Coordinates of C-alpha atoms and ligand atoms in Angstrom, one line a residue:
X24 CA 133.8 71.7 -63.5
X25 CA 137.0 70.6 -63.6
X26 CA 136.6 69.1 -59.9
X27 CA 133.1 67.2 -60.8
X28 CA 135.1 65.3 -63.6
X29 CA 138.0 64.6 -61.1
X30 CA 134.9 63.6 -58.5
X31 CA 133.4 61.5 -60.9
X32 CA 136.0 59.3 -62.1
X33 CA 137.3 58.9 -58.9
X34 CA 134.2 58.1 -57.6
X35 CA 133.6 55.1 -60.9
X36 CA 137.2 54.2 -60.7
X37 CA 136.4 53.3 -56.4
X38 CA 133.1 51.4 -57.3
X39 CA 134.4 49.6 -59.9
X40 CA 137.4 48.7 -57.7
X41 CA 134.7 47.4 -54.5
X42 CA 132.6 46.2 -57.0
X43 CA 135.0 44.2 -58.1
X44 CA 136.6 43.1 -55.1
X45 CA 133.1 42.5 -53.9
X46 CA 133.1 39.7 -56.7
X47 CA 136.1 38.2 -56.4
X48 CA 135.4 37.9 -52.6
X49 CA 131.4 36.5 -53.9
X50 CA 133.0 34.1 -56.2
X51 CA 136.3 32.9 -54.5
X52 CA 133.6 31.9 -51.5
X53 CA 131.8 29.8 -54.1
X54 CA 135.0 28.4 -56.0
X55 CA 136.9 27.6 -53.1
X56 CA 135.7 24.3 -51.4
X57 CA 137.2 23.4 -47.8
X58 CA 139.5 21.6 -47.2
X59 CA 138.7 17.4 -46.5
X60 CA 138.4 16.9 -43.1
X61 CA 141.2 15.7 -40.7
X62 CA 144.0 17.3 -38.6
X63 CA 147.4 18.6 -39.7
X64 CA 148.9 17.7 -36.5
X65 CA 151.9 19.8 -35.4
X66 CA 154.0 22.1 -37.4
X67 CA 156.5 20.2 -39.5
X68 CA 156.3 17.0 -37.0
X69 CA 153.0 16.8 -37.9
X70 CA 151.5 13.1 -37.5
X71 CA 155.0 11.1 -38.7
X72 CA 155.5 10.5 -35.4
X73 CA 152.3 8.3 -35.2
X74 CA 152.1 6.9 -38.3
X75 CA 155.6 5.1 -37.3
X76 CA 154.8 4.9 -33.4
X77 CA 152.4 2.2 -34.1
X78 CA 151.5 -0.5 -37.1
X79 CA 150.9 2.2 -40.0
X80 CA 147.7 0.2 -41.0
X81 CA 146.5 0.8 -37.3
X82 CA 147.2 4.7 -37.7
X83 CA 145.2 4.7 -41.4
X84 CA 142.3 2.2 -40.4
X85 CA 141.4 4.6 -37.2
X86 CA 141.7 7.8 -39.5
X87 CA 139.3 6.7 -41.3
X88 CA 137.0 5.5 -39.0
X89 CA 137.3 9.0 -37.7
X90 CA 136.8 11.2 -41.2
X91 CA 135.7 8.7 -43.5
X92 CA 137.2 7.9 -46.8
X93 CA 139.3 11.4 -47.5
X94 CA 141.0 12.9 -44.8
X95 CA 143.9 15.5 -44.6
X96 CA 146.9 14.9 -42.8
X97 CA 150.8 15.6 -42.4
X98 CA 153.4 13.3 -42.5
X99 CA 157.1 14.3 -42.9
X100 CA 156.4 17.8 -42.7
X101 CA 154.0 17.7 -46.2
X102 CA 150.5 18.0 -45.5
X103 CA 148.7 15.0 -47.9
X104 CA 145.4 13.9 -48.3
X105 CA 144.6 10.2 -48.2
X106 CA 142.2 8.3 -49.6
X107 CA 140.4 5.1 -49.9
X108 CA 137.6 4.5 -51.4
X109 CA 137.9 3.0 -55.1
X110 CA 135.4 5.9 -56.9
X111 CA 138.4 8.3 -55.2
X112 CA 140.9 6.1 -55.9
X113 CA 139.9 5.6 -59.7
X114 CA 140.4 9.7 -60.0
X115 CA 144.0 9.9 -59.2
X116 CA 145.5 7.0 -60.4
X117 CA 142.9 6.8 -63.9
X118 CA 140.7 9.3 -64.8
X119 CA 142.6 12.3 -63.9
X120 CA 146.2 11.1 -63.7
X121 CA 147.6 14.1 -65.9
X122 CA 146.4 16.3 -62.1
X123 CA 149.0 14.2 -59.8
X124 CA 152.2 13.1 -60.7
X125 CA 154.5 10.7 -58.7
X126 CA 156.2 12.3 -56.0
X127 CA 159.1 10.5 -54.2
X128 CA 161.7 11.8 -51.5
X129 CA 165.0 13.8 -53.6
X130 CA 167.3 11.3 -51.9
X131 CA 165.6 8.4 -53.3
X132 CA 165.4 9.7 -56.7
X133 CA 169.3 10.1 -56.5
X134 CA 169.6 6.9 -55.6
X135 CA 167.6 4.8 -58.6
X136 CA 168.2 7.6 -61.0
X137 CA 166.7 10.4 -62.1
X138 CA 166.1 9.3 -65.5
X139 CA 163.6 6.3 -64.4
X140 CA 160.1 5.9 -65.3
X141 CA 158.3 6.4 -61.7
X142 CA 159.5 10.1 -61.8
X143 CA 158.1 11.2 -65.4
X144 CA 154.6 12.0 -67.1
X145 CA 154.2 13.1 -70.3
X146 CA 155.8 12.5 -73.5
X147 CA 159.2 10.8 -72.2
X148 CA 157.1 9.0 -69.4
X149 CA 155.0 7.2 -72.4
X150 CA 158.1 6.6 -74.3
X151 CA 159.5 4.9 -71.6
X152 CA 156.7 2.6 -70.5
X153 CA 156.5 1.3 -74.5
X154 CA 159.8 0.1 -74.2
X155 CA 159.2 -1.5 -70.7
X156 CA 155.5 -2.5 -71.7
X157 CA 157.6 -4.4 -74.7
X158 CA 159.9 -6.5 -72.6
X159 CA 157.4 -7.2 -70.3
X160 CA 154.6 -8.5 -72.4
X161 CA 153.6 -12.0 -72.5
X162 CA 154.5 -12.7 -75.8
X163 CA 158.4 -11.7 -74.7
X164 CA 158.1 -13.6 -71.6
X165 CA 157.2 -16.7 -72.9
X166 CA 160.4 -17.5 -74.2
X167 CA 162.3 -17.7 -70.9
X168 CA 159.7 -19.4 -69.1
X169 CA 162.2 -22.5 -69.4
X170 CA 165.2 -20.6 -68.5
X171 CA 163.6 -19.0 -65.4
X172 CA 162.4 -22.7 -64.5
X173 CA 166.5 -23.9 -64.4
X174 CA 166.7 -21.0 -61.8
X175 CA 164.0 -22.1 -59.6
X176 CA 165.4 -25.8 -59.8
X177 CA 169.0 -24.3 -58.8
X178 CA 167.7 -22.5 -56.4
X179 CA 165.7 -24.9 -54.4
X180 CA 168.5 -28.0 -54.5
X181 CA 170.5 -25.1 -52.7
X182 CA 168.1 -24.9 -50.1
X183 CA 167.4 -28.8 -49.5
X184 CA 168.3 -29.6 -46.0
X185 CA 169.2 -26.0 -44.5
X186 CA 167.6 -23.6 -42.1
X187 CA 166.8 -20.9 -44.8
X188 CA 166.1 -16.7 -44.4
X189 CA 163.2 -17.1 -47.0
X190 CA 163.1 -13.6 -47.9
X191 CA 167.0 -13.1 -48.3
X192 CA 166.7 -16.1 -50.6
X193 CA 163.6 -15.2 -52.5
X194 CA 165.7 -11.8 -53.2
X195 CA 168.5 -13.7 -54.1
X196 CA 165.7 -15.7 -57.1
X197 CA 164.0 -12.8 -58.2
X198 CA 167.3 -10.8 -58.6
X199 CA 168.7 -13.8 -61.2
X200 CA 165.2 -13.5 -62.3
X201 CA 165.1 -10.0 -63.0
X202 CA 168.7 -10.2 -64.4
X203 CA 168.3 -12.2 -67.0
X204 CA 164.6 -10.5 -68.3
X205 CA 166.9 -7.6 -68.5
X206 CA 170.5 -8.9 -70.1
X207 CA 169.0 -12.2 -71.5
X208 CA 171.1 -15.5 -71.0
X209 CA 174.2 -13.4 -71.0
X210 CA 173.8 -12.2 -67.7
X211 CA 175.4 -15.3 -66.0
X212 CA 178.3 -13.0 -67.3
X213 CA 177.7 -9.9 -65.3
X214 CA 175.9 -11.6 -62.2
X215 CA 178.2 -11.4 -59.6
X216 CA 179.8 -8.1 -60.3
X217 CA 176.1 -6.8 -61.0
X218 CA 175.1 -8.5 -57.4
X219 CA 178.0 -7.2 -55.4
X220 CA 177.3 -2.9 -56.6
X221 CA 173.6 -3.8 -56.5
X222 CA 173.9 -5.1 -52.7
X223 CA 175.7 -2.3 -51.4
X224 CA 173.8 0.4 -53.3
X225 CA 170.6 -0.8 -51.4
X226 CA 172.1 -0.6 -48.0
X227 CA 172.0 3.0 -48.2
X228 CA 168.0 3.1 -49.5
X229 CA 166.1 3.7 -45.9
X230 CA 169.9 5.4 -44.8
X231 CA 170.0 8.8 -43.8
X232 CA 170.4 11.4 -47.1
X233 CA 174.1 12.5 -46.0
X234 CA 176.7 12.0 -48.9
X235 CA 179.9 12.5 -46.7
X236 CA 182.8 9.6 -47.1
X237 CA 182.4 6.9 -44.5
X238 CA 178.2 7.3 -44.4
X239 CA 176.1 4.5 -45.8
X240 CA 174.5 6.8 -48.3
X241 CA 178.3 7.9 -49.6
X242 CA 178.8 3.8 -50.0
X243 CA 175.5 3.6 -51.7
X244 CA 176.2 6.5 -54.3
X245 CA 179.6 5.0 -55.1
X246 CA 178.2 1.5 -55.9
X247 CA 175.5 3.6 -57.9
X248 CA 178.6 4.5 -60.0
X249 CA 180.1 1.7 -60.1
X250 CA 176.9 0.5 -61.3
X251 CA 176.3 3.0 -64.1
X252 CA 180.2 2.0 -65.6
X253 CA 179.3 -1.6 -65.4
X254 CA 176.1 -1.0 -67.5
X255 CA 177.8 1.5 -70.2
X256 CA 180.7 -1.1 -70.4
X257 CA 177.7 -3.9 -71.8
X258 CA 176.6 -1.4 -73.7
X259 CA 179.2 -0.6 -75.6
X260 CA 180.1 -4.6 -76.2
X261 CA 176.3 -4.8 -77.2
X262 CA 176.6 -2.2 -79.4
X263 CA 179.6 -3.8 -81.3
X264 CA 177.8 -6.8 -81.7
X265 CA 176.0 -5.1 -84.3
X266 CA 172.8 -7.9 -83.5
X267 CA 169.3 -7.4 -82.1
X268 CA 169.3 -7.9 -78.5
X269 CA 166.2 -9.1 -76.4
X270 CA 165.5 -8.3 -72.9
X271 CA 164.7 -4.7 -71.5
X272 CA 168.4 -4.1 -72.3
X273 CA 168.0 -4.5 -75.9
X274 CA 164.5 -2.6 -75.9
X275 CA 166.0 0.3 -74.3
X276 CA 169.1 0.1 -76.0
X277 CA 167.3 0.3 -79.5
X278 CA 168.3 2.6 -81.8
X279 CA 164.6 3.3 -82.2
X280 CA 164.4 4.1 -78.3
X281 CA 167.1 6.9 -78.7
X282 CA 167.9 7.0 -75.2
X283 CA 171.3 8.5 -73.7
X284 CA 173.4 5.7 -71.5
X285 CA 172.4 7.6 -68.9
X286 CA 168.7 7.2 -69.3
X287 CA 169.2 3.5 -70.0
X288 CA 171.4 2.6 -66.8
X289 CA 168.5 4.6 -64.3
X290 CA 166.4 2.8 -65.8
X291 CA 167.6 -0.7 -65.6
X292 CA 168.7 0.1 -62.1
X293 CA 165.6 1.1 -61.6
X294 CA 163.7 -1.8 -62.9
X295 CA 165.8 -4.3 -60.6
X296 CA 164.9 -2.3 -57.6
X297 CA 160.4 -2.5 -58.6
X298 CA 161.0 -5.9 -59.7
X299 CA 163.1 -8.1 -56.9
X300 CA 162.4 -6.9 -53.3
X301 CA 158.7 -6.9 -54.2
X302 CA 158.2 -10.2 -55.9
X303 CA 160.8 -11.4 -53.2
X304 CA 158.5 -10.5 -50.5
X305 CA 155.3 -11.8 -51.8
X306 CA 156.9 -15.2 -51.9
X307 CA 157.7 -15.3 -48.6
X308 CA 153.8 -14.6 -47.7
X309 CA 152.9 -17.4 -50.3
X310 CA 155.2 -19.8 -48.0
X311 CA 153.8 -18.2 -44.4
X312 CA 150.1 -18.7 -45.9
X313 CA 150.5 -21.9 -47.3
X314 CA 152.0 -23.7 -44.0
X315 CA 149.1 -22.3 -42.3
X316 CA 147.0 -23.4 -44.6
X317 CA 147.2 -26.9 -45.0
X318 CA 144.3 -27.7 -47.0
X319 CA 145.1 -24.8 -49.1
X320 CA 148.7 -26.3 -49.5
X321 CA 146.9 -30.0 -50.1
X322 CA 144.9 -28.2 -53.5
X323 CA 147.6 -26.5 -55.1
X324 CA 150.2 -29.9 -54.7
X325 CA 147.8 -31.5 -56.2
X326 CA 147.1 -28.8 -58.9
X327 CA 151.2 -28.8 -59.9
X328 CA 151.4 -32.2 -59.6
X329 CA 148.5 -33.3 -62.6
X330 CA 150.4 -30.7 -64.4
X331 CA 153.7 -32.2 -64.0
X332 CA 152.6 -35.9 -64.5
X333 CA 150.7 -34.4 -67.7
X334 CA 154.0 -33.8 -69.0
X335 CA 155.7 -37.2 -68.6
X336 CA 156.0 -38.1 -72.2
X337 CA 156.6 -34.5 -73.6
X338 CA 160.0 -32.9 -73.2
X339 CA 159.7 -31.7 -69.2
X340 CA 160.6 -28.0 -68.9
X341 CA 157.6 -25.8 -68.1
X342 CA 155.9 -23.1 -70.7
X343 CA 153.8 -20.3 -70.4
X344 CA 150.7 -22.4 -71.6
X345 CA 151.3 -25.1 -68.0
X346 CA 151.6 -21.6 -65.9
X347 CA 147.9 -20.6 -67.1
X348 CA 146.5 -23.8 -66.0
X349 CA 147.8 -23.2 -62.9
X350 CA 144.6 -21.4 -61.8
X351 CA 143.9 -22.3 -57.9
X352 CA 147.6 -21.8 -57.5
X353 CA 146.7 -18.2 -59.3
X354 CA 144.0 -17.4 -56.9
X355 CA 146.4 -18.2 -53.9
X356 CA 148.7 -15.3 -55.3
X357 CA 145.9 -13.2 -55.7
X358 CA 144.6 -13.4 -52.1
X359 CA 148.1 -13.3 -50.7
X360 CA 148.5 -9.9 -53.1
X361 CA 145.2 -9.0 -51.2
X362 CA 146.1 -10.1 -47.6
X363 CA 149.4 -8.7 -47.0
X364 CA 149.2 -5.4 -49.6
X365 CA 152.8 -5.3 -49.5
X366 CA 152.5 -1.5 -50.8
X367 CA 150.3 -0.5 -48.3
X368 CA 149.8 2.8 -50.5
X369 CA 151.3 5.1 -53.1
X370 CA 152.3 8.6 -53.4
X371 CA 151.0 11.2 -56.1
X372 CA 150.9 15.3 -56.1
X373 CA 148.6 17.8 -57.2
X374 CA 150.3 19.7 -60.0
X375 CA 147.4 22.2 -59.8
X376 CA 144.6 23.1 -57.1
X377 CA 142.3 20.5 -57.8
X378 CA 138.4 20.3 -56.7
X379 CA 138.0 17.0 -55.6
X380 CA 134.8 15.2 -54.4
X381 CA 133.3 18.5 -52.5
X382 CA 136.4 19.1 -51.4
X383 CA 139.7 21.4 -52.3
X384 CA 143.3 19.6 -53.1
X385 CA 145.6 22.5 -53.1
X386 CA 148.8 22.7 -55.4
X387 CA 151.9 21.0 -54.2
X388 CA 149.7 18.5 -51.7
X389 CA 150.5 14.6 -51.3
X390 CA 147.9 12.0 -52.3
X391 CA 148.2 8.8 -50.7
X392 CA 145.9 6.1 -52.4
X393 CA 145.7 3.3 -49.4
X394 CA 145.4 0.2 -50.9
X395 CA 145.5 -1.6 -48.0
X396 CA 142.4 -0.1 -46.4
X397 CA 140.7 -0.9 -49.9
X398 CA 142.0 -4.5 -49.5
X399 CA 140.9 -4.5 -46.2
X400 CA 137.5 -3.2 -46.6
X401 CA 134.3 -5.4 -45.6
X402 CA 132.5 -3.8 -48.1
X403 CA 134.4 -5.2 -50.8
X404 CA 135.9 -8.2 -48.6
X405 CA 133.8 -10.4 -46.6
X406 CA 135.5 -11.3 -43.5
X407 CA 138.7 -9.2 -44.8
X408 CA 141.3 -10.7 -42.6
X409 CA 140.6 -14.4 -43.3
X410 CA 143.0 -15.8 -45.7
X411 CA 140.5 -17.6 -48.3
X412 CA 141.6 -18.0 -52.2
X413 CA 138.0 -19.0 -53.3
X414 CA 137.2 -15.5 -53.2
X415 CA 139.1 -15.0 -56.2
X416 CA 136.6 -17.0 -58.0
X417 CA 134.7 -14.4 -58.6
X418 CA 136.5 -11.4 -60.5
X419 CA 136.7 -8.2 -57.7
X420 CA 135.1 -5.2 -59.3
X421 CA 137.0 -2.4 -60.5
X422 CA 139.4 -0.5 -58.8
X423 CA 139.0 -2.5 -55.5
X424 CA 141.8 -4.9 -56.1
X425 CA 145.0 -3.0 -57.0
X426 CA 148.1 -5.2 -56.2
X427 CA 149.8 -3.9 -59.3
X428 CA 148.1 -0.3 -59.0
X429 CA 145.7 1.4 -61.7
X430 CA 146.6 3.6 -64.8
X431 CA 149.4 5.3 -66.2
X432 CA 152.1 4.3 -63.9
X433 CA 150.3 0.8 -62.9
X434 CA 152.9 -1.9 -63.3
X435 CA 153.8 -3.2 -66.5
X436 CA 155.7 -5.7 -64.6
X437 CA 153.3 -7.8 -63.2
X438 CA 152.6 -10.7 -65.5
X439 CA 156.4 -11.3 -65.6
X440 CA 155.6 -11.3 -61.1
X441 CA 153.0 -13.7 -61.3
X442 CA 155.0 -15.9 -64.1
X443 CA 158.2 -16.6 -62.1
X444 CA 156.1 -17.2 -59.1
X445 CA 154.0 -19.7 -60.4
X446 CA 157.1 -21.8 -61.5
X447 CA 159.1 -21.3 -58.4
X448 CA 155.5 -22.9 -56.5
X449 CA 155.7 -26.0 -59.5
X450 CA 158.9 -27.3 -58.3
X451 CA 158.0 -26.3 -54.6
X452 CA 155.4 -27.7 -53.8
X453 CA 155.5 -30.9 -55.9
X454 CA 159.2 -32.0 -54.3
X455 CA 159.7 -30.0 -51.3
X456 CA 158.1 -29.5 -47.7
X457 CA 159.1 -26.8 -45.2
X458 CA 158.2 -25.7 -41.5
X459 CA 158.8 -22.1 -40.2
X460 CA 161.2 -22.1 -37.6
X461 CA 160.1 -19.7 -34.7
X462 CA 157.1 -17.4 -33.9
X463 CA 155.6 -15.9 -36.4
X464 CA 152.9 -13.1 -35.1
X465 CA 155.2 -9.9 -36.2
X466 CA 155.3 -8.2 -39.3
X467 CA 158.2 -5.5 -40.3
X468 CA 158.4 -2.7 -43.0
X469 CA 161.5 -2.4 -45.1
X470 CA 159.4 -0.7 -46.5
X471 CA 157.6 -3.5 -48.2
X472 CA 155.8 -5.1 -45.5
X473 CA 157.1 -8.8 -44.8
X474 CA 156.7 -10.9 -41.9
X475 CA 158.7 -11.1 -39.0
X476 CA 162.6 -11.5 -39.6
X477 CA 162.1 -12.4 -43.2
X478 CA 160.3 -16.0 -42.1
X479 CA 163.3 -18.3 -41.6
X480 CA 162.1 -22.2 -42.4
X481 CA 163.7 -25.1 -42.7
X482 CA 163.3 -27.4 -46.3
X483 CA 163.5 -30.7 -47.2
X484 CA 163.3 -32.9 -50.5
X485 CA 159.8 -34.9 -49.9
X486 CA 161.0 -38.5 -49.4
Ligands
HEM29 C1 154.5 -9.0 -57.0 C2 155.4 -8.1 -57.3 C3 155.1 -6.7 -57.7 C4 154.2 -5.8 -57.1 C5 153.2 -6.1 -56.0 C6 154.3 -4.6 -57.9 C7 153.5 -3.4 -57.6 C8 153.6 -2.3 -58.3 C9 152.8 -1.1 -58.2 C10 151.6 -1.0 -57.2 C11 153.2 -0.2 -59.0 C12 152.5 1.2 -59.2 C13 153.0 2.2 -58.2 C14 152.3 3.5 -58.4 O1 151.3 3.7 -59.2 O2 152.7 4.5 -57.7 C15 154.3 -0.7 -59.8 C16 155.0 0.0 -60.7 C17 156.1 -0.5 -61.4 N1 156.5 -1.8 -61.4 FE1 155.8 -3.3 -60.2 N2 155.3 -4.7 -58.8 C18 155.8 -6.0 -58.7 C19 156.8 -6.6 -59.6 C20 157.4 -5.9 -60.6 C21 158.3 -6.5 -61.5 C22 158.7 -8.0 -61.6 C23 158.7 -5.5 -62.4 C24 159.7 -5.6 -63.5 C25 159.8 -6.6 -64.3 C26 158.1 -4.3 -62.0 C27 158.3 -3.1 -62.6 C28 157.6 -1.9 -62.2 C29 157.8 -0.6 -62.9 C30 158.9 -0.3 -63.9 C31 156.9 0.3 -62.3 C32 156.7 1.8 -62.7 C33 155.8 2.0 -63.8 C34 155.6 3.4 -64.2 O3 155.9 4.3 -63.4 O4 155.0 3.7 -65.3 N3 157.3 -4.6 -60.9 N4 154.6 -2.0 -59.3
NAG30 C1 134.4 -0.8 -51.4 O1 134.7 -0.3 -50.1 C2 134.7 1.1 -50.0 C3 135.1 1.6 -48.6 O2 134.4 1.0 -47.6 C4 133.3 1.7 -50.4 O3 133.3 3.1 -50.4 C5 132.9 1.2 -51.8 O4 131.6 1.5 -52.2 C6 133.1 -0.4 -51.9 N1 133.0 -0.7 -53.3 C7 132.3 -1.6 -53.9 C8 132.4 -1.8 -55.3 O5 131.6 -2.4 -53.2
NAG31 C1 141.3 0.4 -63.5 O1 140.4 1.4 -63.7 C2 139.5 1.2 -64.8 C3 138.7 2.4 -65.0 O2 138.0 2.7 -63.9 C4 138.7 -0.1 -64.5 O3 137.9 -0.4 -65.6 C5 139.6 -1.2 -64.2 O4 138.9 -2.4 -63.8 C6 140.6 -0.9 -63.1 N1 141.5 -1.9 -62.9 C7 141.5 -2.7 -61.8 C8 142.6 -3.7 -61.6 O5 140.7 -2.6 -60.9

């Protein structure tokens, strides 16, 4: 009796236990989609050795003429999945954005701060981008349309006459640029001691991650300091000034914003390192198109220069209403955004395992969106690697063109890009000509992609 009872529930509690592992096996089989398709390469070395052996785009383009538009692969020791087709890319970066959060490197994130906006979702993430959405929004920027204009003026009457680094230069433009969007006509004030911390801090951004005294990445953590004190010193003179300030200064320093010093100098740091290199590098493949362009070149002098004789009787400083008539100069931005892709890609993780087109993103993976390869697609570019601005004419459709990214973390700095190029091209192309000095064939990555030595030409006032 007693051992039929035993018998029995032993036998229940054993078919309930195989029935139930016989479901979990049923259903995991069913839940659990493979894998996308590619190869993981080596342990740890994985494929990093090939994706910087050659031209990255060369590595991505024949991946996915191998697997297609999702593949798997590992790079740095991380296994990722990229992708590229704009359905895919729509997912991460839109639709389901709360599912992969920005990733970057540790060292990096020590460098720019830990308190900036790339590295947040959520609550303080939205905060943030308000505050940075605020400064950058036309109706802030139009007011130093004319003050960016004395820049580019300044700028280019340094240049007359000399055998020129355009890319060093353009970073010197946008950083004044950026500057004073962030400290407002005050920054004159800080300039130089800002440019001098700024400058050494970036030394140390593609440096080895080793913070002993005498390495680059020690140097670059000090000026990150130095930095920080510079910032909290104009902050507490602002703050004494009792006024409203404008600028992203004054929107983060709100008392609205409540944000700790701390948060306010990553974040300013961090705004001067999104804003100048890129913006800096695109004008130097504005310059490289249009002097192999000359036709090109020919349409948009003559666009800048009906604006600028339009304005003869008025007072003569530019405004935000001459930069949106400037819409063929526009369209050459736009393809030069398209053509060189100076991010090639971004970087996301899945915070979860996430089901994904047929296939399974596990937890903890990379997602690389390739903009480039979208850019560079036939399908959505005819004759991709032509350089032709009349393509422009008609809008792109969504999510194929994504110079400035898509969603949540696109970037709110873009009109504020597109603003102080169009005024540094007015004054450019309307006084000045320029030839490049040397071949010209190579491209480099640091890390923006930018052509060959940083395209040295040589300018002259137009006689
Ligand atoms: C032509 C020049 C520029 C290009 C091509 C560019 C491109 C991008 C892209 C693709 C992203 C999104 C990255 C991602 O989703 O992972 C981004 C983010 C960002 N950009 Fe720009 N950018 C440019 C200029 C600027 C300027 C001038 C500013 C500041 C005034 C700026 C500030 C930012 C910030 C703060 C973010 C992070 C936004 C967030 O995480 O919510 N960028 N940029
Ligand atoms: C753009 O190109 C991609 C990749 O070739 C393709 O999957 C997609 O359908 C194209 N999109 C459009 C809107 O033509
Ligand atoms: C961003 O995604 C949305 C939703 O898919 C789309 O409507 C929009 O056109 C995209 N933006 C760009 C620049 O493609």
């Amino acid at each position: 009796m007693e051992f039929t009872t035993m018998f029995c529930l032993f036998a229940s509690i054993l078919s309930l236990f195989i029935f139930h592992s016989l479901l979990k096996f049923l259903t995991s089989g069913q839940q659990k989609p493979p894998l996308p398709p590619g190869s993981l390469g080596w342990p740890y070395i994985g494929e990093t050795f090939q994706l910087y052996s050659q031209n990255p785009n060369v590595f991505f383009a024949s991946k996915v003429k191998k697997f297609g538009s999702i593949f798997k692969t590992r790079i740095l020791g991380c296994p990722c999945v990229m992708i590229s087709s704009p359905e895919a890319v729509k997912h991460v970066l839109v639709s389901r954005a709360h599912l992969f959060k920005p990733t970057f490197p540790a060292s990096k994130e020590r460098m720019l701060g830990k308190q900036a906006i790339f590295f947040h979702q959520g609550e303080y993430h939205t905060k943030l981008r308000k505050l940075v959405l605020r400064a950058f929004m036309p109706e802030a920027i139009k007011t130093i349309v004319s003050d960016i204009e004395s820049i580019a003026i300044t700028s280019l009457k340094s240049w007359d006459g000399q055998l020129i680094n355009t890319f060093l230069e353009m970073k010197t433009y946008t950083f004044n640029v950026a500057l004073l969007s962030i400290f407002g006509k005050d920054e004159v004030l800080y300039r130089e001691e800002l440019k001098r911390c700024y400058y050494i801090l970036e030394k140390g951004y593609n440096s080895m991650p080793i913070n002993l005294p005498g390495t680059l990445f020690h140097r670059s953590m000090k000026a990150r300091k130095e930095l920080a004190q510079i910032l909290a010193k104009i902050l507490s003179i602002r703050r004494q000034m009792k006024h409203d300030h404008n600028g992203l200064f004054g929107s983060l320093m709100g008392d609205k914003a409540g944000l700790t010093d701390e948060q306010i100098a990553d974040n300013i740091i961090g705004v001067i390192f999104a804003a100048r290199d890129t913006t800096a590098s695109v004008i130097t493949w504005i310059i490289k198109y249009l002097a192999e362009n000359p036709s090109v070149l020919q349409a948009v002098t003559e666009e800048q220069e009906a604006i600028m004789k339009e304005k003869c009787g008025e007072e003569k400083v530019l405004t935000w209403a001459d930069t949106k008539k400037m819409l063929l100069t526009s369209r050459v931005i736009q393809e030069t955004l398209r053509v060189a892709s100076i991010l090639s890609f971004t970087f996301r993780e899945a915070v979860e395992d996430v089901e994904f087109e047929g296939y399974l993103i596990p937890k903890g993976w990379k997602v690389l969106p390739l903009f480039r390869n979208i850019h560079h697609s036939p399908d959505n570019f005819s004759e991709p690697e032509k350089f032709d601005p009349s393509r422009f004419e008609v809008a792109p459709k969504p999510n194929t063109f994504l110079p400035f990214g898509n969603g949540t973390h696109s970037c709110p700095g873009n009109e504020m890009a597109k603003m102080e190029i169009l005024v540094l091209l007015h004054h450019l192309t309307t006084k000045y000509r320029w030839s490049v000095m040397g071949p010209q064939n190579g491209i480099q990555y640091d890390p923006f992609a930018l052509p060959q030595n940083g395209l040295p030409i040589r300018l002259s006032l137009k006689s």
